[in-house]
Structures are given as structure tokens and as C-alpha cells.
Amino acid sequence: MSGFQIGVIVGSLRRDSFNRRLATALAQLASKEFTFKQLEIGDLPLYNQDDDANQATPVKRLKAEIAASQGLLFVTPEYNRSLPGVLKNAIDHASRPYGQSAWAGKPAGVIGVSVGAIGTALAQQHLRNILAYLDVPTLGQPEAFIQSKEGLFDKDGGIGADSREFLQKWVSIYEAWVRRHAG
């Protein structure tokens, strides 16, 4: 395989989301053989099992984009000590109907940023539990619980100097994970 398409799922819909900014900045740290595409989840209807036999167009689009990806990157905020509902909704949609999960076997990384001192540690742990059930091989180390503070991003939207070495290493290890697990 000459390149890897990474489906990026940002768990925030906010226009000025720290996590969307982080997702964009991380893509800038990736090697040339990796391309990152942020997948839209804000237009998905609320999951209802009654719709499994006739999934909405945005659900079919999301599932097709996941299928076309060789890896996944989840960039999640933490809401009330867990993952955001919009992210769980997307996960549920793309895992259904039962036996037709788009997620299965796709290598993933999990990261997030928050203003809190523990970053998104609890949201990431909850997300990892869900991904384990869905048969998504998820990078375990290094963990990255990023606190949003002055200097995290530079003036151009990239990763700031104080965090660049750590996050560059994280991206490099994530890329190796995808290479190892992408079929």
C-alpha cells in the first residue's frame, strides 16, 4: 500500500472546538504517506434501531468513509466525565445493523484535549471500552491527555513548540500502529 487514508472522528460539533483544532494540527505532523479526512458526524439523526433496515443517507456516507479508511483517529472532548453524545451516536450508527459494523478491524488512535488538568482521560477510557467491544485495535501507549493552555497551538494553527516533540512522537507511534494493523 502506497498511502494510508485516516478517517478522523472529532467528537465535538463546536465551530471553534479545541479538538477539531488538534485533529487538524496532528495531520500536519504526519508523514507524507498519511492523509487525514475529518468525517462529518453532525448531520446524523439520533440512532434508532427501527432504522437499521433503511439507514439514512448521512449514515451510509459515514459507513462508506470508514470502509475507505485504513485507520481511524478519534479526537474527543470530555463531557461530564465521558464521551460526547454526538460521538456515541456516530459509533452506534456505524456499528449497525448487528453484524455489519464499519468499525471492525480498523486500527485506531484515541486522543483529546480539554481545559481540565486531566485532559480527556475519562472520555478516552470510556471510548476505549466501546472500541474494544467493536473489535477496533486501539493504540494503548503512549496515552495523550492534552490540557489546552496557552502555547498548545502556534499562531498558524499548528502544534506549539512546547508540545510538538511529544505529539510528533505520538503521531509517529500511531502511524506505526496503523501500518502494523491495516489489512
Tab-separated table of N, CA and C in Angstrom, residues 6-159:
chain	number	residue	atom	x	y	z
A	6	ILE	N	-6.740	8.113	6.627
A	6	ILE	CA	-7.164	8.047	8.018
A	6	ILE	C	-8.485	8.787	8.160
A	7	GLY	N	-9.488	8.088	8.645
A	7	GLY	CA	-10.769	8.712	8.945
A	7	GLY	C	-10.700	9.307	10.341
A	8	VAL	N	-10.899	10.610	10.426
A	8	VAL	CA	-10.794	11.327	11.696
A	8	VAL	C	-12.196	11.634	12.198
A	9	ILE	N	-12.476	11.188	13.407
A	9	ILE	CA	-13.777	11.422	14.008
A	9	ILE	C	-13.575	12.361	15.185
A	10	VAL	N	-14.022	13.601	15.015
A	10	VAL	CA	-13.914	14.607	16.069
A	10	VAL	C	-15.225	14.595	16.844
A	11	GLY	N	-15.135	14.424	18.143
A	11	GLY	CA	-16.327	14.290	18.973
A	11	GLY	C	-16.954	15.588	19.414
A	12	SER	N	-16.667	16.667	18.715
A	12	SER	CA	-17.231	17.971	19.056
A	12	SER	C	-17.793	18.614	17.803
A	13	LEU	N	-18.925	19.255	17.957
A	13	LEU	CA	-19.530	19.984	16.836
A	13	LEU	C	-19.239	21.480	16.903
A	14	ARG	N	-18.673	21.941	17.992
A	14	ARG	CA	-18.436	23.378	18.193
A	14	ARG	C	-17.512	23.933	17.109
A	15	ARG	N	-17.879	25.082	16.560
A	15	ARG	CA	-17.092	25.708	15.481
A	15	ARG	C	-15.624	25.876	15.858
A	16	ASP	N	-15.378	26.393	17.051
A	16	ASP	CA	-14.003	26.667	17.487
A	16	ASP	C	-13.481	25.580	18.426
A	17	SER	N	-13.864	24.367	18.175
A	17	SER	CA	-13.506	23.230	19.021
A	17	SER	C	-11.990	23.061	19.138
A	18	PHE	N	-11.520	22.929	20.379
A	18	PHE	CA	-10.106	22.618	20.606
A	18	PHE	C	-9.747	21.293	19.948
A	19	ASN	N	-10.682	20.340	19.972
A	19	ASN	CA	-10.402	19.015	19.428
A	19	ASN	C	-10.337	19.023	17.911
A	20	ARG	N	-11.145	19.836	17.256
A	20	ARG	CA	-11.039	19.979	15.797
A	20	ARG	C	-9.699	20.622	15.450
A	21	ARG	N	-9.303	21.621	16.230
A	21	ARG	CA	-8.004	22.269	16.011
A	21	ARG	C	-6.866	21.257	16.205
A	22	LEU	N	-6.997	20.416	17.247
A	22	LEU	CA	-5.977	19.395	17.498
A	22	LEU	C	-5.919	18.396	16.341
A	23	ALA	N	-7.074	17.953	15.863
A	23	ALA	CA	-7.113	16.998	14.750
A	23	ALA	C	-6.415	17.571	13.518
A	24	THR	N	-6.692	18.826	13.236
A	24	THR	CA	-6.083	19.487	12.074
A	24	THR	C	-4.574	19.617	12.255
A	25	ALA	N	-4.148	19.996	13.449
A	25	ALA	CA	-2.722	20.175	13.723
A	25	ALA	C	-1.968	18.842	13.710
A	26	LEU	N	-2.591	17.782	14.225
A	26	LEU	CA	-1.936	16.467	14.209
A	26	LEU	C	-1.694	15.988	12.782
A	27	ALA	N	-2.642	16.252	11.895
A	27	ALA	CA	-2.485	15.856	10.489
A	27	ALA	C	-1.254	16.514	9.873
A	28	GLN	N	-0.912	17.711	10.344
A	28	GLN	CA	0.260	18.416	9.833
A	28	GLN	C	1.565	17.757	10.284
A	29	LEU	N	1.496	16.961	11.342
A	29	LEU	CA	2.692	16.275	11.848
A	29	LEU	C	2.918	14.921	11.175
A	30	ALA	N	1.953	14.458	10.424
A	30	ALA	CA	2.015	13.116	9.833
A	30	ALA	C	2.985	13.067	8.657
A	31	SER	N	3.481	11.859	8.403
A	31	SER	CA	4.345	11.662	7.244
A	31	SER	C	3.512	11.762	5.963
A	32	LYS	N	4.174	11.925	4.848
A	32	LYS	CA	3.505	12.169	3.565
A	32	LYS	C	2.615	11.016	3.103
A	33	GLU	N	2.882	9.812	3.554
A	33	GLU	CA	2.069	8.682	3.111
A	33	GLU	C	0.719	8.605	3.836
A	34	PHE	N	0.490	9.484	4.791
A	34	PHE	CA	-0.769	9.502	5.539
A	34	PHE	C	-1.573	10.742	5.172
A	35	THR	N	-2.840	10.517	4.836
A	35	THR	CA	-3.764	11.632	4.621
A	35	THR	C	-4.908	11.495	5.621
A	36	PHE	N	-5.346	12.602	6.129
A	36	PHE	CA	-6.368	12.633	7.173
A	36	PHE	C	-7.617	13.327	6.649
A	37	LYS	N	-8.751	12.662	6.818
A	37	LYS	CA	-10.029	13.225	6.393
A	37	LYS	C	-10.965	13.251	7.596
A	38	GLN	N	-11.392	14.448	7.972
A	38	GLN	CA	-12.344	14.570	9.069
A	38	GLN	C	-13.722	14.156	8.563
A	39	LEU	N	-14.315	13.186	9.249
A	39	LEU	CA	-15.602	12.638	8.851
A	39	LEU	C	-16.721	13.391	9.556
A	40	GLU	N	-17.729	13.773	8.809
A	40	GLU	CA	-18.861	14.531	9.345
A	40	GLU	C	-19.745	13.616	10.180
A	41	ILE	N	-20.050	14.057	11.413
A	41	ILE	CA	-20.979	13.303	12.256
A	41	ILE	C	-22.136	14.164	12.745
A	42	GLY	N	-22.067	15.457	12.496
A	42	GLY	CA	-23.091	16.370	12.997
A	42	GLY	C	-24.417	16.283	12.277
A	43	ASP	N	-24.456	15.659	11.120
A	43	ASP	CA	-25.700	15.563	10.359
A	43	ASP	C	-26.409	14.219	10.538
A	44	LEU	N	-25.886	13.377	11.423
A	44	LEU	CA	-26.506	12.068	11.643
A	44	LEU	C	-27.773	12.230	12.487
A	45	PRO	N	-28.828	11.503	12.126
A	45	PRO	CA	-30.003	11.516	13.002
A	45	PRO	C	-29.667	10.775	14.297
A	46	LEU	N	-30.508	10.950	15.308
A	46	LEU	CA	-30.319	10.158	16.518
A	46	LEU	C	-30.514	8.691	16.172
A	47	TYR	N	-29.648	7.836	16.752
A	47	TYR	CA	-29.733	6.423	16.436
A	47	TYR	C	-31.057	5.845	16.932
A	48	ASN	N	-31.703	5.076	16.056
A	48	ASN	CA	-32.941	4.370	16.383
A	48	ASN	C	-32.863	3.021	15.676
A	49	GLN	N	-32.901	1.944	16.427
A	49	GLN	CA	-32.764	0.607	15.846
A	49	GLN	C	-33.832	0.333	14.793
A	50	ASP	N	-34.970	1.000	14.879
A	50	ASP	CA	-36.017	0.818	13.870
A	50	ASP	C	-35.537	1.200	12.472
A	51	ASP	N	-34.482	2.025	12.397
A	51	ASP	CA	-33.972	2.494	11.106
A	51	ASP	C	-32.859	1.618	10.534
A	52	ASP	N	-32.476	0.550	11.232
A	52	ASP	CA	-31.357	-0.286	10.770
A	52	ASP	C	-31.557	-0.821	9.355
A	53	ALA	N	-32.767	-1.173	9.007
A	53	ALA	CA	-33.021	-1.758	7.686
A	53	ALA	C	-33.018	-0.711	6.577
A	54	ASN	N	-33.119	0.549	6.944
A	54	ASN	CA	-33.151	1.634	5.955
A	54	ASN	C	-32.391	2.834	6.527
A	55	GLN	N	-31.071	2.710	6.574
A	55	GLN	CA	-30.253	3.759	7.183
A	55	GLN	C	-30.296	5.047	6.364
A	56	ALA	N	-30.253	6.161	7.073
A	56	ALA	CA	-30.279	7.488	6.449
A	56	ALA	C	-29.036	7.703	5.585
A	57	THR	N	-29.155	8.562	4.604
A	57	THR	CA	-28.051	8.867	3.691
A	57	THR	C	-26.779	9.279	4.429
A	58	PRO	N	-26.842	10.168	5.453
A	58	PRO	CA	-25.602	10.509	6.165
A	58	PRO	C	-24.958	9.312	6.864
A	59	VAL	N	-25.756	8.368	7.321
A	59	VAL	CA	-25.219	7.158	7.960
A	59	VAL	C	-24.502	6.313	6.914
A	60	LYS	N	-25.107	6.129	5.759
A	60	LYS	CA	-24.463	5.363	4.684
A	60	LYS	C	-23.161	6.023	4.251
A	61	ARG	N	-23.158	7.360	4.180
A	61	ARG	CA	-21.935	8.084	3.813
A	61	ARG	C	-20.847	7.843	4.848
A	62	LEU	N	-21.191	7.956	6.136
A	62	LEU	CA	-20.208	7.737	7.195
A	62	LEU	C	-19.640	6.322	7.116
A	63	LYS	N	-20.485	5.341	6.965
A	63	LYS	CA	-20.027	3.959	6.893
A	63	LYS	C	-19.118	3.742	5.679
A	64	ALA	N	-19.433	4.357	4.552
A	64	ALA	CA	-18.593	4.230	3.357
A	64	ALA	C	-17.236	4.895	3.576
A	65	GLU	N	-17.216	6.041	4.252
A	65	GLU	CA	-15.951	6.728	4.518
A	65	GLU	C	-15.091	5.924	5.490
A	66	ILE	N	-15.704	5.308	6.467
A	66	ILE	CA	-14.954	4.446	7.385
A	66	ILE	C	-14.387	3.253	6.609
A	67	ALA	N	-15.205	2.640	5.767
A	67	ALA	CA	-14.756	1.489	4.978
A	67	ALA	C	-13.582	1.852	4.074
A	68	ALA	N	-13.561	3.083	3.570
A	68	ALA	CA	-12.493	3.527	2.676
A	68	ALA	C	-11.216	3.913	3.422
A	69	SER	N	-11.275	3.960	4.737
A	69	SER	CA	-10.126	4.359	5.557
A	69	SER	C	-9.319	3.141	5.978
A	70	GLN	N	-8.003	3.311	6.035
A	70	GLN	CA	-7.133	2.242	6.515
A	70	GLN	C	-6.904	2.353	8.019
A	71	GLY	N	-7.270	3.484	8.595
A	71	GLY	CA	-7.123	3.695	10.032
A	71	GLY	C	-8.091	4.763	10.492
A	72	LEU	N	-8.246	4.847	11.802
A	72	LEU	CA	-9.158	5.807	12.411
A	72	LEU	C	-8.417	6.615	13.466
A	73	LEU	N	-8.807	7.860	13.599
A	73	LEU	CA	-8.288	8.714	14.658
A	73	LEU	C	-9.481	9.365	15.339
A	74	PHE	N	-9.685	9.031	16.609
A	74	PHE	CA	-10.750	9.630	17.403
A	74	PHE	C	-10.145	10.762	18.221
A	75	VAL	N	-10.695	11.959	18.063
A	75	VAL	CA	-10.231	13.131	18.799
A	75	VAL	C	-11.441	13.641	19.573
A	76	THR	N	-11.434	13.381	20.879
A	76	THR	CA	-12.652	13.603	21.638
A	76	THR	C	-12.491	14.558	22.807
A	77	PRO	N	-13.463	15.428	22.983
A	77	PRO	CA	-13.528	16.183	24.224
A	77	PRO	C	-14.105	15.285	25.323
A	78	GLU	N	-14.193	15.828	26.517
A	78	GLU	CA	-14.809	15.109	27.625
A	78	GLU	C	-15.994	15.926	28.118
A	79	TYR	N	-17.164	15.303	28.070
A	79	TYR	CA	-18.382	15.947	28.558
A	79	TYR	C	-18.871	15.165	29.769
A	80	ASN	N	-18.969	15.820	30.901
A	80	ASN	CA	-19.496	15.187	32.117
A	80	ASN	C	-18.791	13.872	32.433
A	81	ARG	N	-17.460	13.872	32.297
A	81	ARG	CA	-16.610	12.731	32.608
A	81	ARG	C	-16.800	11.544	31.668
A	82	SER	N	-17.259	11.800	30.442
A	82	SER	CA	-17.420	10.730	29.465
A	82	SER	C	-17.314	11.316	28.061
A	83	LEU	N	-17.580	10.460	27.073
A	83	LEU	CA	-17.521	10.928	25.700
A	83	LEU	C	-18.809	11.663	25.333
A	84	PRO	N	-18.747	12.554	24.377
A	84	PRO	CA	-19.923	13.310	23.960
A	84	PRO	C	-20.973	12.412	23.299
A	85	GLY	N	-22.226	12.785	23.473
A	85	GLY	CA	-23.329	12.038	22.882
A	85	GLY	C	-23.233	11.955	21.371
A	86	VAL	N	-22.781	13.026	20.720
A	86	VAL	CA	-22.696	13.022	19.258
A	86	VAL	C	-21.704	11.963	18.768
A	87	LEU	N	-20.644	11.745	19.526
A	87	LEU	CA	-19.666	10.717	19.160
A	87	LEU	C	-20.258	9.326	19.371
A	88	LYS	N	-20.923	9.119	20.488
A	88	LYS	CA	-21.560	7.819	20.746
A	88	LYS	C	-22.620	7.531	19.698
A	89	ASN	N	-23.364	8.555	19.304
A	89	ASN	CA	-24.380	8.394	18.262
A	89	ASN	C	-23.737	7.909	16.953
A	90	ALA	N	-22.619	8.507	16.575
A	90	ALA	CA	-21.919	8.107	15.344
A	90	ALA	C	-21.411	6.676	15.452
A	91	ILE	N	-20.865	6.333	16.608
A	91	ILE	CA	-20.366	4.977	16.811
A	91	ILE	C	-21.509	3.973	16.673
A	92	ASP	N	-22.633	4.279	17.303
A	92	ASP	CA	-23.777	3.365	17.244
A	92	ASP	C	-24.279	3.197	15.814
A	93	HIS	N	-24.418	4.291	15.090
A	93	HIS	CA	-24.890	4.206	13.706
A	93	HIS	C	-23.986	3.319	12.852
A	94	ALA	N	-22.677	3.567	12.921
A	94	ALA	CA	-21.755	2.853	12.035
A	94	ALA	C	-21.510	1.413	12.474
A	95	SER	N	-21.998	1.041	13.649
A	95	SER	CA	-21.835	-0.340	14.110
A	95	SER	C	-23.054	-1.202	13.780
A	96	ARG	N	-24.062	-0.627	13.184
A	96	ARG	CA	-25.330	-1.318	12.976
A	96	ARG	C	-25.655	-1.443	11.498
A	97	PRO	N	-26.537	-2.317	11.076
A	97	PRO	CA	-27.192	-3.302	11.922
A	97	PRO	C	-26.183	-4.318	12.442
A	98	TYR	N	-26.598	-5.045	13.455
A	98	TYR	CA	-25.723	-6.016	14.088
A	98	TYR	C	-25.096	-6.925	13.016
A	99	GLY	N	-23.774	-7.081	13.126
A	99	GLY	CA	-23.046	-7.911	12.169
A	99	GLY	C	-22.532	-7.146	10.958
A	100	GLN	N	-22.859	-5.866	10.866
A	100	GLN	CA	-22.427	-5.052	9.723
A	100	GLN	C	-21.703	-3.785	10.183
A	101	SER	N	-20.873	-3.945	11.195
A	101	SER	CA	-20.137	-2.806	11.733
A	101	SER	C	-19.062	-2.344	10.756
A	102	ALA	N	-19.016	-1.050	10.527
A	102	ALA	CA	-17.962	-0.465	9.690
A	102	ALA	C	-16.649	-0.333	10.459
A	103	TRP	N	-16.713	-0.410	11.768
A	103	TRP	CA	-15.544	-0.171	12.604
A	103	TRP	C	-14.609	-1.382	12.717
A	104	ALA	N	-15.125	-2.574	12.635
A	104	ALA	CA	-14.383	-3.791	12.971
A	104	ALA	C	-13.068	-3.901	12.210
A	105	GLY	N	-12.006	-4.124	12.964
A	105	GLY	CA	-10.697	-4.364	12.383
A	105	GLY	C	-9.914	-3.128	11.996
A	106	LYS	N	-10.512	-1.949	12.088
A	106	LYS	CA	-9.806	-0.719	11.707
A	106	LYS	C	-8.918	-0.255	12.855
A	107	PRO	N	-7.603	-0.141	12.636
A	107	PRO	CA	-6.727	0.319	13.707
A	107	PRO	C	-7.019	1.779	14.049
A	108	ALA	N	-6.988	2.090	15.351
A	108	ALA	CA	-7.378	3.419	15.787
A	108	ALA	C	-6.409	4.007	16.802
A	109	GLY	N	-6.426	5.315	16.843
A	109	GLY	CA	-5.774	6.080	17.891
A	109	GLY	C	-6.835	6.910	18.578
A	110	VAL	N	-6.630	7.171	19.860
A	110	VAL	CA	-7.559	7.969	20.653
A	110	VAL	C	-6.768	9.059	21.353
A	111	ILE	N	-7.236	10.278	21.204
A	111	ILE	CA	-6.564	11.435	21.794
A	111	ILE	C	-7.634	12.497	22.026
A	112	GLY	N	-7.312	13.483	22.822
A	112	GLY	CA	-8.259	14.563	23.045
A	112	GLY	C	-7.631	15.674	23.856
A	113	VAL	N	-8.305	16.809	23.838
A	113	VAL	CA	-7.812	17.986	24.551
A	113	VAL	C	-8.965	18.621	25.303
A	114	SER	N	-8.651	19.133	26.483
A	114	SER	CA	-9.643	19.784	27.331
A	114	SER	C	-8.944	20.851	28.168
A	115	VAL	N	-9.698	21.789	28.678
A	115	VAL	CA	-9.117	22.801	29.564
A	115	VAL	C	-8.804	22.224	30.937
A	116	GLY	N	-9.376	21.097	31.287
A	116	GLY	CA	-9.146	20.473	32.584
A	116	GLY	C	-7.764	19.865	32.707
A	117	ALA	N	-7.295	19.744	33.937
A	117	ALA	CA	-5.944	19.246	34.203
A	117	ALA	C	-5.739	17.801	33.759
A	118	ILE	N	-6.795	16.983	33.770
A	118	ILE	CA	-6.627	15.586	33.348
A	118	ILE	C	-6.971	15.395	31.874
A	119	GLY	N	-7.115	16.489	31.155
A	119	GLY	CA	-7.419	16.390	29.732
A	119	GLY	C	-8.710	15.623	29.526
A	120	THR	N	-8.679	14.652	28.674
A	120	THR	CA	-9.878	13.863	28.354
A	120	THR	C	-9.694	12.403	28.766
A	121	ALA	N	-9.032	12.186	29.887
A	121	ALA	CA	-8.678	10.840	30.326
A	121	ALA	C	-9.893	9.930	30.482
A	122	LEU	N	-10.948	10.405	31.108
A	122	LEU	CA	-12.109	9.545	31.333
A	122	LEU	C	-12.886	9.303	30.050
A	123	ALA	N	-13.039	10.322	29.223
A	123	ALA	CA	-13.707	10.131	27.931
A	123	ALA	C	-12.948	9.115	27.097
A	124	GLN	N	-11.628	9.216	27.098
A	124	GLN	CA	-10.822	8.272	26.325
A	124	GLN	C	-10.984	6.850	26.855
A	125	GLN	N	-11.031	6.692	28.175
A	125	GLN	CA	-11.185	5.343	28.734
A	125	GLN	C	-12.535	4.756	28.347
A	126	HIS	N	-13.588	5.544	28.429
A	126	HIS	CA	-14.906	5.054	28.032
A	126	HIS	C	-14.920	4.699	26.548
A	127	LEU	N	-14.310	5.548	25.734
A	127	LEU	CA	-14.248	5.287	24.298
A	127	LEU	C	-13.465	4.001	24.015
A	128	ARG	N	-12.370	3.788	24.710
A	128	ARG	CA	-11.573	2.572	24.518
A	128	ARG	C	-12.383	1.316	24.840
A	129	ASN	N	-13.212	1.390	25.874
A	129	ASN	CA	-14.069	0.245	26.209
A	129	ASN	C	-15.028	-0.069	25.068
A	130	ILE	N	-15.615	0.949	24.489
A	130	ILE	CA	-16.544	0.761	23.371
A	130	ILE	C	-15.808	0.187	22.167
A	131	LEU	N	-14.645	0.754	21.857
A	131	LEU	CA	-13.884	0.301	20.690
A	131	LEU	C	-13.422	-1.143	20.856
A	132	ALA	N	-13.090	-1.544	22.074
A	132	ALA	CA	-12.698	-2.939	22.312
A	132	ALA	C	-13.853	-3.869	21.963
A	133	TYR	N	-15.053	-3.528	22.361
A	133	TYR	CA	-16.217	-4.350	22.040
A	133	TYR	C	-16.440	-4.420	20.530
A	134	LEU	N	-16.155	-3.313	19.833
A	134	LEU	CA	-16.396	-3.241	18.386
A	134	LEU	C	-15.245	-3.820	17.561
A	135	ASP	N	-14.273	-4.452	18.197
A	135	ASP	CA	-13.151	-5.094	17.519
A	135	ASP	C	-12.282	-4.087	16.769
A	136	VAL	N	-12.043	-2.938	17.395
A	136	VAL	CA	-11.181	-1.908	16.837
A	136	VAL	C	-9.850	-1.967	17.584
A	137	PRO	N	-8.773	-2.449	16.941
A	137	PRO	CA	-7.479	-2.480	17.625
A	137	PRO	C	-7.015	-1.042	17.889
A	138	THR	N	-6.924	-0.698	19.159
A	138	THR	CA	-6.679	0.688	19.554
A	138	THR	C	-5.315	0.837	20.203
A	139	LEU	N	-4.554	1.815	19.728
A	139	LEU	CA	-3.241	2.118	20.282
A	139	LEU	C	-3.374	2.372	21.782
A	140	GLY	N	-2.598	1.634	22.574
A	140	GLY	CA	-2.674	1.781	24.023
A	140	GLY	C	-1.665	2.765	24.601
A	141	GLN	N	-0.473	2.780	24.034
A	141	GLN	CA	0.587	3.652	24.549
A	141	GLN	C	1.299	4.330	23.398
A	142	PRO	N	1.680	5.552	23.522
A	142	PRO	CA	1.521	6.398	24.698
A	142	PRO	C	0.107	6.970	24.783
A	143	GLU	N	-0.357	7.149	26.003
A	143	GLU	CA	-1.620	7.855	26.191
A	143	GLU	C	-1.338	9.342	26.028
A	144	ALA	N	-2.354	10.081	25.623
A	144	ALA	CA	-2.170	11.518	25.404
A	144	ALA	C	-3.391	12.261	25.928
A	145	PHE	N	-3.268	12.750	27.145
A	145	PHE	CA	-4.324	13.534	27.785
A	145	PHE	C	-3.869	14.990	27.757
A	146	ILE	N	-4.308	15.713	26.756
A	146	ILE	CA	-3.773	17.042	26.474
A	146	ILE	C	-4.603	18.115	27.168
A	147	GLN	N	-3.921	18.994	27.902
A	147	GLN	CA	-4.592	20.136	28.516
A	147	GLN	C	-4.420	21.338	27.596
A	148	SER	N	-5.536	21.990	27.304
A	148	SER	CA	-5.488	23.169	26.454
A	148	SER	C	-5.044	24.363	27.285
A	149	LYS	N	-3.909	24.883	26.918
A	149	LYS	CA	-3.422	26.096	27.575
A	149	LYS	C	-2.602	26.892	26.572
A	150	GLU	N	-2.255	28.078	26.956
A	150	GLU	CA	-1.508	28.980	26.079
A	150	GLU	C	-0.295	28.270	25.498
A	151	GLY	N	-0.146	28.349	24.179
A	151	GLY	CA	1.009	27.769	23.515
A	151	GLY	C	0.786	26.373	22.949
A	152	LEU	N	-0.362	25.741	23.247
A	152	LEU	CA	-0.613	24.411	22.668
A	152	LEU	C	-0.603	24.503	21.146
A	153	PHE	N	-1.226	25.560	20.622
A	153	PHE	CA	-1.238	25.794	19.179
A	153	PHE	C	-0.406	27.031	18.876
A	154	ASP	N	0.313	26.994	17.750
A	154	ASP	CA	1.059	28.182	17.348
A	154	ASP	C	0.135	29.138	16.589
A	155	LYS	N	0.659	30.270	16.178
A	155	LYS	CA	-0.179	31.304	15.540
A	155	LYS	C	-0.772	30.845	14.207
A	156	ASP	N	-0.183	29.805	13.592
A	156	ASP	CA	-0.682	29.292	12.318
A	156	ASP	C	-1.621	28.099	12.487
A	157	GLY	N	-1.917	27.727	13.741
A	157	GLY	CA	-2.821	26.604	13.998
A	157	GLY	C	-2.134	25.263	14.151
A	158	GLY	N	-0.813	25.240	14.016
A	158	GLY	CA	-0.068	24.009	14.226
A	158	GLY	C	0.165	23.765	15.706
A	159	ILE	N	0.856	22.691	16.014
A	159	ILE	CA	1.200	22.392	17.403
A	159	ILE	C	2.318	23.330	17.834
